[in-house]
Amino acid sequence: MAQEPVIILVRPQLGENIGAAARGMLNFGLRRLRLVDPRDGWPNPAAAAMASGAGRVLDAASIYPDVESALEGVSYVVATSARKRELVKPVIPPEGAMTELRSRIRAGQRPAILFGPERTGLENSELVYANSIVEVPVNPEFRSINLAQCVFLLAYEWMRSAAHSDTRSQSAPVPADAGEKSHFIHTLMQDLDRAGFFWPPEKSPGMRQNLKNLFMRMELSGPEVRTLHGVRRALQRRTPSGGSEAPAVMQADGGCGE
C-alpha cells in the first residue's frame, strides 16, 4: 500500500458518494482512503451499502478534522478543481498527474490526491496545501463532475499510468511532508505578527494565505525546512540596537530544526 497515493475526500456530503468512490478505488488498485469531516458522520450505512465488495476500503479509512491533519506523512499533493482560482499553481491533466505520482513514489515520496465536497469543491484555504492542480478536460458548458465519478476517473488514470515509462532521477532529496512545512509556516507567521508585518489589518487574511501558498507549493526537503527555521531564529537574535549575537554554527546538512 506504500506504492500507491492516498485518496483524501474533504467534507464529503453523501454516504453514497463515499461508497461509490471506494468501489472505484478498489477497481483500480487503490485502497488508502482518508476522510476529512464527513457531513453525516462516520461510519455511514449508506456508504457501506454503495461500496458493495469494496467495504474493506471503508473499514480501513481514517477520519481527520481538517485537511492539514489529513496530510500527515504526505510530501506531494495533487488537488482536483474545475474552477479558476487566484492561487498560483501548476495545472496538469489527469494522465500527467498520475504519471507524476508514480514517479514520486518510485523516488520514495508519499503523494496524495485531494478531492473537495460535492457542492462547492475545495476552498482556497484547502488548495494552498496542493503542489499542483489536476483539471479534467470536460465540456466547458457543463463542468460539474460527481465526486465518485471524479475519483473513478483518476483511479483509472492511475492504473493506466503503470504502462508509462518514467525517467525521473530517483536520487533527488525526499521533500518535507506537509506537516513539516505547516509547522514552519505557523512559526514564521507568529514571528511576522510580532514584527507588525501583517498591516493593514484588513489585508492580513490575504497576506497570510499568499505566504502559506508560497511555501506549501515549494518542494522543500526536510533539511531545507530546518535551515529556514535556523534563519528565522538567527534573525530573532538581533539586538534592539541593530547588532547581533554571534551566529550559531550550522551543520552541513542544514540540521538546525526545532
Short mmCIF file of C-alpha atoms in Angstrom, two decimals, residues 65-151:
data_model
loop_
_atom_site.label_atom_id
_atom_site.label_comp_id
_atom_site.label_asym_id
_atom_site.label_seq_id
_atom_site.Cartn_x
_atom_site.Cartn_y
_atom_site.Cartn_z
CA PRO A 65 -10.89 17.00 11.44
CA ASP A 66 -9.17 19.11 8.77
CA VAL A 67 -7.00 18.99 5.65
CA GLU A 68 -3.77 19.79 7.43
CA SER A 69 -4.03 16.81 9.77
CA ALA A 70 -5.16 14.54 6.90
CA LEU A 71 -1.89 15.28 5.09
CA GLU A 72 0.21 13.68 7.83
CA GLY A 73 3.20 11.96 6.23
CA VAL A 74 2.35 13.27 2.74
CA SER A 75 5.07 15.07 0.78
CA TYR A 76 3.35 15.87 -2.55
CA VAL A 77 -0.30 16.83 -3.07
CA VAL A 78 -2.41 16.99 -6.23
CA ALA A 79 -5.79 18.70 -5.79
CA THR A 80 -8.82 18.50 -8.06
CA SER A 81 -10.54 21.71 -9.06
CA ALA A 82 -12.68 22.73 -12.03
CA ARG A 83 -12.81 26.45 -11.28
CA LYS A 84 -10.31 29.22 -11.86
CA ARG A 85 -8.64 30.27 -8.63
CA GLU A 86 -6.45 33.24 -7.75
CA LEU A 87 -3.82 30.94 -6.26
CA VAL A 88 -0.76 30.38 -8.44
CA LYS A 89 -0.48 26.62 -9.02
CA PRO A 90 0.69 24.41 -11.90
CA VAL A 91 -2.33 22.88 -13.67
CA ILE A 92 -1.86 19.41 -15.18
CA PRO A 93 -4.16 16.89 -16.90
CA PRO A 94 -5.14 13.61 -15.19
CA GLU A 95 -2.75 11.38 -17.14
CA GLY A 96 0.19 13.69 -16.44
CA ALA A 97 -0.73 13.91 -12.76
CA MET A 98 -0.81 10.15 -12.29
CA THR A 99 2.48 9.66 -14.12
CA GLU A 100 3.98 12.28 -11.80
CA LEU A 101 2.65 10.47 -8.72
CA ARG A 102 4.15 7.16 -9.84
CA SER A 103 7.48 8.86 -10.40
CA ARG A 104 7.43 10.35 -6.91
CA ILE A 105 6.51 7.03 -5.29
CA ARG A 106 9.46 5.38 -7.05
CA ALA A 107 11.64 8.15 -5.58
CA GLY A 108 10.45 7.23 -2.08
CA GLN A 109 7.90 10.02 -1.67
CA ARG A 110 4.32 9.83 -0.35
CA PRO A 111 1.76 11.56 -2.59
CA ALA A 112 -1.97 12.22 -2.11
CA ILE A 113 -4.92 13.28 -4.26
CA LEU A 114 -7.27 15.82 -2.67
CA PHE A 115 -10.99 15.95 -3.59
CA GLY A 116 -13.42 18.64 -2.43
CA PRO A 117 -17.05 18.38 -1.27
CA GLU A 118 -19.82 17.81 -3.80
CA ARG A 119 -21.47 21.22 -3.66
CA THR A 120 -18.57 23.67 -3.51
CA GLY A 121 -15.32 21.88 -4.25
CA LEU A 122 -12.14 22.78 -2.40
CA GLU A 123 -11.78 26.21 -0.81
CA ASN A 124 -8.67 28.34 -1.35
CA SER A 125 -7.69 27.69 2.27
CA GLU A 126 -7.51 23.98 1.36
CA LEU A 127 -5.99 24.37 -2.10
CA VAL A 128 -2.96 26.11 -0.58
CA TYR A 129 -1.74 22.67 0.55
CA ALA A 130 -1.52 21.42 -3.05
CA ASN A 131 1.65 21.37 -5.11
CA SER A 132 -0.38 21.24 -8.30
CA ILE A 133 -3.97 21.10 -9.54
CA VAL A 134 -5.36 18.41 -11.81
CA GLU A 135 -8.07 19.59 -14.17
CA VAL A 136 -10.19 17.18 -16.19
CA PRO A 137 -10.88 18.36 -19.77
CA VAL A 138 -14.67 18.45 -19.86
CA ASN A 139 -17.44 20.28 -21.73
CA PRO A 140 -16.89 23.97 -20.80
CA GLU A 141 -20.67 24.45 -20.77
CA PHE A 142 -21.11 21.76 -18.10
CA ARG A 143 -18.02 21.30 -15.95
CA SER A 144 -19.60 19.67 -12.89
CA ILE A 145 -18.41 16.10 -12.21
CA ASN A 146 -19.86 13.91 -9.47
CA LEU A 147 -17.37 13.26 -6.66
CA ALA A 148 -17.40 9.48 -7.09
CA GLN A 149 -17.02 9.83 -10.88
CA CYS A 150 -14.01 12.09 -10.39
CA VAL A 151 -12.37 9.57 -8.05
#
